[in-house]
PDB file of C-alpha atoms in Angstrom:
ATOM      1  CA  UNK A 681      76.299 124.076 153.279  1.00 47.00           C
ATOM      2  CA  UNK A 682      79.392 126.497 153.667  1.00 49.00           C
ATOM      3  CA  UNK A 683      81.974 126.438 151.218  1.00 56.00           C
ATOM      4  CA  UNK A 684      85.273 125.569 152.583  1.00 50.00           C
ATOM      5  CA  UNK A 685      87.645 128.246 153.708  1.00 49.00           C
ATOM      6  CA  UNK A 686      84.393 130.505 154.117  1.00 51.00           C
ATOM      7  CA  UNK A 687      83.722 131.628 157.672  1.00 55.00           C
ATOM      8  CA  UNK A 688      80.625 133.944 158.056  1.00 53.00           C
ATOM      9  CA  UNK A 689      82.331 135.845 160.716  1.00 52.00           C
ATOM     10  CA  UNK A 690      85.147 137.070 157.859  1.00 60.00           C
ATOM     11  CA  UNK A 691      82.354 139.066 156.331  1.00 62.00           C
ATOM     12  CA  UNK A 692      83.652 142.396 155.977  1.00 68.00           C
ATOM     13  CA  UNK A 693      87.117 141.733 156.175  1.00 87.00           C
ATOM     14  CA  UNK A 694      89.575 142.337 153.505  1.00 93.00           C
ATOM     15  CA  UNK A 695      89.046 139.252 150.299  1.00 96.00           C
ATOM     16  CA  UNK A 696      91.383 140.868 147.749  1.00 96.00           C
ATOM     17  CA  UNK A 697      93.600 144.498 148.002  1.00 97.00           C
ATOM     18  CA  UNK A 698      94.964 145.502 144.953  1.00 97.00           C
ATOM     19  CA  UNK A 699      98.024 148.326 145.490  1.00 97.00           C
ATOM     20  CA  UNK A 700      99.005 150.216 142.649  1.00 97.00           C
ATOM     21  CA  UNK A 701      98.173 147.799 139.828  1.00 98.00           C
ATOM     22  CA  UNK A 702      99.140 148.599 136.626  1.00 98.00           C
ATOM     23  CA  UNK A 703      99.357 147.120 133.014  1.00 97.00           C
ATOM     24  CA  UNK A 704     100.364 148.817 129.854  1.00 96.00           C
ATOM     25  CA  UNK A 705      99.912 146.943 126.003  1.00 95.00           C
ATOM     26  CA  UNK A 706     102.137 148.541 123.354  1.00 95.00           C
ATOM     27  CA  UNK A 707     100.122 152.200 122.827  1.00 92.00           C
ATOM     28  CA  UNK A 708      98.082 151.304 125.374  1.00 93.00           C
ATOM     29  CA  UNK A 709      97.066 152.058 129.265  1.00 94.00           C
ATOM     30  CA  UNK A 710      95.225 149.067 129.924  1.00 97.00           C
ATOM     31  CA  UNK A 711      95.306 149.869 134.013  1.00 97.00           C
ATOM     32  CA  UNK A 712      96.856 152.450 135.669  1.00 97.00           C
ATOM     33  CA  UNK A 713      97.543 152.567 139.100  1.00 97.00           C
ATOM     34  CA  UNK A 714      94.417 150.943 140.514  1.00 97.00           C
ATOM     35  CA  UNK A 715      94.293 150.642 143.872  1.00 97.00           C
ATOM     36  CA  UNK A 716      91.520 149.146 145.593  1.00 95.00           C
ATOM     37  CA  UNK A 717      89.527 146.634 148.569  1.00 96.00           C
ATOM     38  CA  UNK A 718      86.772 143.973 147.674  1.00 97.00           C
ATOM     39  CA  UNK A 719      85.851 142.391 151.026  1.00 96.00           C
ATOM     40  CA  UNK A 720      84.096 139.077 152.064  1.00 96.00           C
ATOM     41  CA  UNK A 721      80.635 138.844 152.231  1.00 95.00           C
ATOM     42  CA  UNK A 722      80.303 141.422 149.728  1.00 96.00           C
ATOM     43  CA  UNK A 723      79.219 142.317 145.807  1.00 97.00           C
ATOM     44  CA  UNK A 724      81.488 144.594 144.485  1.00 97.00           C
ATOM     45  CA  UNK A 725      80.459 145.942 141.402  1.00 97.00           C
ATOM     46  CA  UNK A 726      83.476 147.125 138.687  1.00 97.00           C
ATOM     47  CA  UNK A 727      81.708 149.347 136.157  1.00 96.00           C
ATOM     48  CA  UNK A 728      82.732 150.995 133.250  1.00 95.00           C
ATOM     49  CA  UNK A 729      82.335 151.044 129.317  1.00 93.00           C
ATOM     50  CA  UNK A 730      84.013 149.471 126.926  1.00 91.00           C
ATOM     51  CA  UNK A 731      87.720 150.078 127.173  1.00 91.00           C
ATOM     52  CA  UNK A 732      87.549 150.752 130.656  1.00 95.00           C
ATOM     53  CA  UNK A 733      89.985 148.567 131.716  1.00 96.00           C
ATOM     54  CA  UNK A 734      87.508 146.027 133.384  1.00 96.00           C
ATOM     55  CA  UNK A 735      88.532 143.134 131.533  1.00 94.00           C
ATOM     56  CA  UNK A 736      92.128 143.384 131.614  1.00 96.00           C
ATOM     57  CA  UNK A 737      92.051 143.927 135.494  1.00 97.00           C
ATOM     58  CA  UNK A 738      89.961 140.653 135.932  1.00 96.00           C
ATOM     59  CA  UNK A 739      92.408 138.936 133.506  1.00 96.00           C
ATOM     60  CA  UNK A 740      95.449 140.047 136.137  1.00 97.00           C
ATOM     61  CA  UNK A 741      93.123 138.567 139.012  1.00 97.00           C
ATOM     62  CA  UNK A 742      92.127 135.531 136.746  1.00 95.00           C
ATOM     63  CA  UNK A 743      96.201 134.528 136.292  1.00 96.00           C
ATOM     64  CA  UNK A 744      95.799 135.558 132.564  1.00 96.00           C
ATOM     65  CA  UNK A 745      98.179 138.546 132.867  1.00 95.00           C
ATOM     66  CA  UNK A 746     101.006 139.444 135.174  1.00 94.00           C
ATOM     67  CA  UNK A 747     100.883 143.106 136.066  1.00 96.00           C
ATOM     68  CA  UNK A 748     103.699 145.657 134.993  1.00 97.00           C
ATOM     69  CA  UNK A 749     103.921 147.021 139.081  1.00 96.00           C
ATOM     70  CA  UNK A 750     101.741 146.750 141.943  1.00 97.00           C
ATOM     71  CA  UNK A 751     100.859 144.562 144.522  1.00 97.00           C
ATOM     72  CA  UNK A 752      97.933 141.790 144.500  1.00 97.00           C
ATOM     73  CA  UNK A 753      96.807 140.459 148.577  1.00 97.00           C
ATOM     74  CA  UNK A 754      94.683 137.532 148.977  1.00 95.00           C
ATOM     75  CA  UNK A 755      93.663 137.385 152.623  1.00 94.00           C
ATOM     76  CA  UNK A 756      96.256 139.477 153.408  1.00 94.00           C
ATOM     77  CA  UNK A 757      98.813 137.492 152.012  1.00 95.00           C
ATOM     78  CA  UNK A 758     100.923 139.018 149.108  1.00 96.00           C
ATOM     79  CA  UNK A 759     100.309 136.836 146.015  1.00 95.00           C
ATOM     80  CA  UNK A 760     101.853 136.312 142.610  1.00 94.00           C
ATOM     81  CA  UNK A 761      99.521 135.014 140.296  1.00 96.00           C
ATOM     82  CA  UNK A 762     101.366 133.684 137.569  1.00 95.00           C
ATOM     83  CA  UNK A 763      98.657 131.323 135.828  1.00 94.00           C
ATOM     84  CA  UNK A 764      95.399 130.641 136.311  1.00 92.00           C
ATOM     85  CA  UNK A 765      96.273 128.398 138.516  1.00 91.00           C
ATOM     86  CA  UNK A 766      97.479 130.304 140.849  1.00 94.00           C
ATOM     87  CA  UNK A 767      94.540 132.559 140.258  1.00 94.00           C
ATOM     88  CA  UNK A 768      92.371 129.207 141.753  1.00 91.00           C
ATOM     89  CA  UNK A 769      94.718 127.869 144.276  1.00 91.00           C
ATOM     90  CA  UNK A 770      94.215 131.236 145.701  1.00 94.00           C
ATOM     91  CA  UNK A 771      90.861 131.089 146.110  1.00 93.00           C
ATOM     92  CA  UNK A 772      89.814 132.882 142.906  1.00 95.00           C
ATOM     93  CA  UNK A 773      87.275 131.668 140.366  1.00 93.00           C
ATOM     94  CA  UNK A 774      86.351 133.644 137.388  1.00 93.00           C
ATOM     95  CA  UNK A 775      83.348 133.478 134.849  1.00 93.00           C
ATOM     96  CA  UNK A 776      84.026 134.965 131.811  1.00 90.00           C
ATOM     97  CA  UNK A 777      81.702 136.447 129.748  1.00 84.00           C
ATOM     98  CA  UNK A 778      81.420 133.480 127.059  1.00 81.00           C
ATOM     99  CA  UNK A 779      80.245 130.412 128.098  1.00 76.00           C
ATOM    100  CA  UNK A 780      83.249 127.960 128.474  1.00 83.00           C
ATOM    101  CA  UNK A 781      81.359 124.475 128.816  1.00 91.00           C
ATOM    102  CA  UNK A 782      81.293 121.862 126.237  1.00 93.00           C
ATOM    103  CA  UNK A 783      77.881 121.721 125.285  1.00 94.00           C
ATOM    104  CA  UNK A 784      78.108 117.657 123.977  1.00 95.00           C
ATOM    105  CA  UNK A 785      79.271 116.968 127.652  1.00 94.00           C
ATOM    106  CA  UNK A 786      76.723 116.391 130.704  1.00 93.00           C
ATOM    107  CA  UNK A 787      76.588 118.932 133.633  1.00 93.00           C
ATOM    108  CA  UNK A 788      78.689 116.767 136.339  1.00 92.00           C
ATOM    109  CA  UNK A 789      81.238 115.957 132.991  1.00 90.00           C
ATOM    110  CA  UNK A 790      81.454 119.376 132.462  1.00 91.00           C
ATOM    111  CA  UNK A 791      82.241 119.983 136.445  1.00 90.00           C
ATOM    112  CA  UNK A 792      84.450 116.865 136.239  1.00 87.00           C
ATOM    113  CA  UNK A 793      87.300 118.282 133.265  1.00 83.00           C
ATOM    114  CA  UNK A 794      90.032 119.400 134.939  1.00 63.00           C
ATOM    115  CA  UNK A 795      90.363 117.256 138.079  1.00 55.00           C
ATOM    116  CA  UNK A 796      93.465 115.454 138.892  1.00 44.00           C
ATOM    117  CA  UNK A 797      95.181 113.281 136.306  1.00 37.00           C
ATOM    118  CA  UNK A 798      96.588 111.107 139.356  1.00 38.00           C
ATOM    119  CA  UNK A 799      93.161 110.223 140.802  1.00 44.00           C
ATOM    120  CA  UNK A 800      90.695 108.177 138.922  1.00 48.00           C
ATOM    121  CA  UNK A 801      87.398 110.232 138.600  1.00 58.00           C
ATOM    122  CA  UNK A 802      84.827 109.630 141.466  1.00 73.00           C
ATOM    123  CA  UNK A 803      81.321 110.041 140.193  1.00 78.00           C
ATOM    124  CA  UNK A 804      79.352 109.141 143.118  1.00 81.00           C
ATOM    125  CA  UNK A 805      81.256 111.582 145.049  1.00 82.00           C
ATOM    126  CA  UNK A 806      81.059 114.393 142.575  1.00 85.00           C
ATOM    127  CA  UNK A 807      77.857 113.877 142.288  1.00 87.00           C
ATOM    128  CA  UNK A 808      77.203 114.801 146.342  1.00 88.00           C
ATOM    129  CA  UNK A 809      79.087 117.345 145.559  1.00 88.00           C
ATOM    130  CA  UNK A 810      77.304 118.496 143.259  1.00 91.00           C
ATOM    131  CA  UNK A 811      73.907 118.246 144.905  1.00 91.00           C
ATOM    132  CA  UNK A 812      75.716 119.989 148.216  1.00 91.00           C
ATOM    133  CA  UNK A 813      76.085 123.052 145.056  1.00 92.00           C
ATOM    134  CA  UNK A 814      72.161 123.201 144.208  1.00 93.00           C
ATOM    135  CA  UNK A 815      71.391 123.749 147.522  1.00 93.00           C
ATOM    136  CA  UNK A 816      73.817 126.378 148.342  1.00 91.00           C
ATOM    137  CA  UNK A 817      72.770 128.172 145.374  1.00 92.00           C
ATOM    138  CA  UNK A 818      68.951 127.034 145.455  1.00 92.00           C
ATOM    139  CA  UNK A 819      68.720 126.061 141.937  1.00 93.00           C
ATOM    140  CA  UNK A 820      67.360 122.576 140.372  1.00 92.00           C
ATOM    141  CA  UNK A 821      69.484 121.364 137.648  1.00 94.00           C
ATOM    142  CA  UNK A 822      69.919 117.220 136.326  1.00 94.00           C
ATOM    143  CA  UNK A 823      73.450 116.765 136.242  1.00 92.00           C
ATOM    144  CA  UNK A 824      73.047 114.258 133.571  1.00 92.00           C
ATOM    145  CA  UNK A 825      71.603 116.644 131.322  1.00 95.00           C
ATOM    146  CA  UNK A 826      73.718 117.637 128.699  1.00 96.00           C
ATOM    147  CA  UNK A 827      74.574 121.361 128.419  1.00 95.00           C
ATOM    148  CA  UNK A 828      73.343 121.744 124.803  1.00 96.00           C
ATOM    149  CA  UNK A 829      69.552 121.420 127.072  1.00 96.00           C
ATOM    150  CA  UNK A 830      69.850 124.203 129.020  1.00 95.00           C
ATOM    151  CA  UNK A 831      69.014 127.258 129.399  1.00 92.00           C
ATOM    152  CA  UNK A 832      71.297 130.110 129.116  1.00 89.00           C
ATOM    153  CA  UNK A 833      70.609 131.023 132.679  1.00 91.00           C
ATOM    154  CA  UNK A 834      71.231 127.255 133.475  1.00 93.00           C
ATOM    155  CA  UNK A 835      74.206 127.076 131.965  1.00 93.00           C
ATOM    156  CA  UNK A 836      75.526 130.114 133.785  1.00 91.00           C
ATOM    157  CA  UNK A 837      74.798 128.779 137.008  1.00 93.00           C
ATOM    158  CA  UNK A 838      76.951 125.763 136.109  1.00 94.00           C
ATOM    159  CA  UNK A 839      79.924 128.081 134.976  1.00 92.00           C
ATOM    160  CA  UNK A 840      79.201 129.408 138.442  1.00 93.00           C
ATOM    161  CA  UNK A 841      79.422 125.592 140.205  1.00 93.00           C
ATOM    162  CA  UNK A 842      82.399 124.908 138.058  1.00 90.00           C
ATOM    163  CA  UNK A 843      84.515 128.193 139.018  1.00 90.00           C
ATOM    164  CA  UNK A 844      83.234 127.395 142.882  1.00 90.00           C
ATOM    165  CA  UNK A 845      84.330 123.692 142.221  1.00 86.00           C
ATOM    166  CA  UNK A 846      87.759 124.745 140.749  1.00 76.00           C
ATOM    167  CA  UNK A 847      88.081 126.107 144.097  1.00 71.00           C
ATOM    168  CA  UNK A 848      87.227 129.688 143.532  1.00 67.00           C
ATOM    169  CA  UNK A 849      85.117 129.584 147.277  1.00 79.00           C
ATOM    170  CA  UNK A 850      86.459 132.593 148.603  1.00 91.00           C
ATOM    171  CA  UNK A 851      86.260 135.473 145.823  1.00 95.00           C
ATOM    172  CA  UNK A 852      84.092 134.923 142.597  1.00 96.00           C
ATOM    173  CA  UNK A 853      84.550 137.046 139.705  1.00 96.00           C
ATOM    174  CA  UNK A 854      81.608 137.354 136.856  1.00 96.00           C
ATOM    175  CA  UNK A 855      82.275 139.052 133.992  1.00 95.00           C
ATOM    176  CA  UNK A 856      78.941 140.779 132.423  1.00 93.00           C
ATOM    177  CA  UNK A 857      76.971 137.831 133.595  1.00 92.00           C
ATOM    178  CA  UNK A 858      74.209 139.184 132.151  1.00 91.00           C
ATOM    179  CA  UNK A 859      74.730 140.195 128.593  1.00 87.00           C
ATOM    180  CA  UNK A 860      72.967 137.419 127.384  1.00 85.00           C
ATOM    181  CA  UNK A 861      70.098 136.594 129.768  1.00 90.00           C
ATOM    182  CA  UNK A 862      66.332 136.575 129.934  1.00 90.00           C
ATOM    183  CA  UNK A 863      64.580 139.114 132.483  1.00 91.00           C
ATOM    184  CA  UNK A 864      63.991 136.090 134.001  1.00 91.00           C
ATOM    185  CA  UNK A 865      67.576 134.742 134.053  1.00 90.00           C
ATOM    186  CA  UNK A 866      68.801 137.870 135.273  1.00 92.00           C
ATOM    187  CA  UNK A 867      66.420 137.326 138.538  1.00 93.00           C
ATOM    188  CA  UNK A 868      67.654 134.252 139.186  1.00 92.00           C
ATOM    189  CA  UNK A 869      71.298 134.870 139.194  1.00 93.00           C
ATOM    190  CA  UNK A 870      70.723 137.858 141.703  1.00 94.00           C
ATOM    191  CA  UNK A 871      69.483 135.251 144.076  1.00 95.00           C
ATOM    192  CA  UNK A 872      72.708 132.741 143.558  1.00 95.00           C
ATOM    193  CA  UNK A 873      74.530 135.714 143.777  1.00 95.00           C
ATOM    194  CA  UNK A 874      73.044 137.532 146.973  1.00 95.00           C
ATOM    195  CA  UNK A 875      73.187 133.875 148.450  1.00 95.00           C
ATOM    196  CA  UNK A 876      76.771 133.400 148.071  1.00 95.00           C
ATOM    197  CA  UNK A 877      77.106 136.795 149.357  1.00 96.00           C
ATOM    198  CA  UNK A 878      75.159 135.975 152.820  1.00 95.00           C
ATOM    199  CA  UNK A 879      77.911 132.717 152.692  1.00 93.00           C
ATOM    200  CA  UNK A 880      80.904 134.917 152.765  1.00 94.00           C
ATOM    201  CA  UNK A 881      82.203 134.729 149.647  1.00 95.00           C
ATOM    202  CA  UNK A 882      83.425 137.643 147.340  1.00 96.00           C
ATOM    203  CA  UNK A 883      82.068 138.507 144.336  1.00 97.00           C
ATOM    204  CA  UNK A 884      83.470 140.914 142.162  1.00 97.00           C
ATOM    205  CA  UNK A 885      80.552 141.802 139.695  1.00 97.00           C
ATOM    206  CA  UNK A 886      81.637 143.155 136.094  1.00 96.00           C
ATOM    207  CA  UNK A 887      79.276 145.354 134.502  1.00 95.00           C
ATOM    208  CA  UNK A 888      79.140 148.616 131.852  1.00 93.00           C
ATOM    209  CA  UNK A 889      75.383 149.306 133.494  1.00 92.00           C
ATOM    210  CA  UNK A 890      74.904 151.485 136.233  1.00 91.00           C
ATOM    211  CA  UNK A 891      71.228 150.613 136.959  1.00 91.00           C
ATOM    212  CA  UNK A 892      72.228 146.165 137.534  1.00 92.00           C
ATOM    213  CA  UNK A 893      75.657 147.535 139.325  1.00 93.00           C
ATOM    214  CA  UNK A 894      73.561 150.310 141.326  1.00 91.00           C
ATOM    215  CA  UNK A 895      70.523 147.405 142.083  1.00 91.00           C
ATOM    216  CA  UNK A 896      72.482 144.621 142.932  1.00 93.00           C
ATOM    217  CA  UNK A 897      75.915 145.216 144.293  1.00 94.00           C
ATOM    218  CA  UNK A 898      77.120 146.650 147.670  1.00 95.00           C
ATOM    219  CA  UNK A 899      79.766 148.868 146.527  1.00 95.00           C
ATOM    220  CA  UNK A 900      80.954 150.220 142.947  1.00 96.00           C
ATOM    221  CA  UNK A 901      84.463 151.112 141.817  1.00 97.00           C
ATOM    222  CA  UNK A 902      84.093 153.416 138.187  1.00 96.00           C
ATOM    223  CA  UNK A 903      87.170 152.370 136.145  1.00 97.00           C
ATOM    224  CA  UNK A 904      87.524 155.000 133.316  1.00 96.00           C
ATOM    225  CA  UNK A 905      90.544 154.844 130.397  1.00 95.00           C
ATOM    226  CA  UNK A 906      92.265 152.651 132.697  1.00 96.00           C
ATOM    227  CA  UNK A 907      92.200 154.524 135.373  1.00 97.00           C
ATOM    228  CA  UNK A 908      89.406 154.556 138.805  1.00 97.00           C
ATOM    229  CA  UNK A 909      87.806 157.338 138.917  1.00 97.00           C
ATOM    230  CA  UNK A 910      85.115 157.145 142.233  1.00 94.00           C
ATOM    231  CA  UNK A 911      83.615 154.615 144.551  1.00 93.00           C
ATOM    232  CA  UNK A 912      80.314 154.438 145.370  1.00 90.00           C
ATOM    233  CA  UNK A 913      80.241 153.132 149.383  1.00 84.00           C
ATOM    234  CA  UNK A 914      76.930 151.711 150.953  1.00 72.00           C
ATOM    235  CA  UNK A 915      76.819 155.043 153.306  1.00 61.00           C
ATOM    236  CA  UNK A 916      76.875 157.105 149.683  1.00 68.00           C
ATOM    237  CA  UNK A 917      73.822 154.842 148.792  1.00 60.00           C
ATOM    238  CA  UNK A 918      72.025 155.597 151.599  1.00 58.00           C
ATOM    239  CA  UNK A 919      72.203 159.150 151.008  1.00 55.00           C
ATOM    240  CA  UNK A 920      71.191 158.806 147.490  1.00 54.00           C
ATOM    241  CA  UNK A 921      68.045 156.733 148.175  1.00 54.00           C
TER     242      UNK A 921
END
């Protein structure tokens, strides 16, 4: 399976640009002036501490904020993303850091909330589509099980289906996906994630550790007070070791 919209021959190509983004709170430099290229077919690591700046920049990419200047382009395209909404119909899915799904709900429920009030709910067909899902991402879940059931490393790879089923199949943002998983969990999202990687898709990978975002991800933008600081390219990481 491919994920609509994805074309393996984008890889490389510009996903999201960010020109000059910026976003001040009242005594504070949230972001400030961050200007920067996450391409297709790539994971793109954005590390920093606390207070970086991380979360509020994946909030203005997420529809939650509205930057104070600077430019946003999806695909090229110069986009306004107003609400989270936008943020999707874009192409943009985002996991946050706390797990969103209602636990009393089944899996293919769970991936169900939010469809179209004009369209009564298909559950044959969302359940192909959620099939088509496990084997893009290799992973063996029941989607009758309820949430409550699973695994925190389950559960995260249905916050992953949901914000790919939202229609977040061209850039994927996780926000310290890891925080609260086993070893073991930790393994197996690498592999969903390197997979969706070899599909095209771009994932923006929030982390405050440099080992997972030095291990895992292609490139690395350091966001420091607000402000990046240094990239890390793949020719840099060669040199390295």
């Amino acid at each position: 399976m491919v994920l609509p919209g994805i074309d393996k021959s984008d890889r490389g190509i510009s996903a999201i640009e960010l020109r000059g983004v910026s976003k001040h709170f009242p005594g504070v430099i949230a972001n400030e002036d961050i200007s920067l290229v996450v391409r297709s077919g790539e994971i793109h690591a954005l590390l920093g501490e606390n207070g970086a700046g991380k979360s509020t920049l994946i909030s203005v990419l997420a529809g939650l904020h509205q930057p104070d200047k600077g430019l946003i382009f999806v695909d090229g395209v110069e986009r306004r993303l107003h609400t989270p909404r936008d943020s999707l119909l874009a192409g943009i899915g985002t996991v946050f850091q706390h797990v969103l799904l209602a636990p009393t709900m089944s899996v293919i429920e769970n991936l169900m909330l939010g469809g179209s009030w004009r369209k009564s709910l298909d559950r044959e067909s969302a359940l192909s589509r959620f099939r088509e899902l496990c084997d893009l991402l290799a992973v063996e879940i029941d989607g009758n099980s309820l949430i409550a059931s699973l695994s925190l490393g389950q559960r995260q790879q249905v916050e992953i289906m949901r914000a790919l089923w939202r229609g977040g199949e061209r850039v994927l943002i996780l926000d310290e996906p890891t925080s609260m998983l086993t070893p073991q969990g930790v393994i197996e999202l690498s592999e969903v994630i390197r997979r969706l990687r070899d599909n095209g898709v771009a994932i923006v990978f929030v982390t405050h550790k440099l080992r997972e975002a030095y291990d895992l991800c292609d490139r690395i933008s350091i966001l420091r007070n607000g402000h990046l600081v240094g990239q890390i390219e793949p020719h840099d990481r060669e040199r390295m070791g």
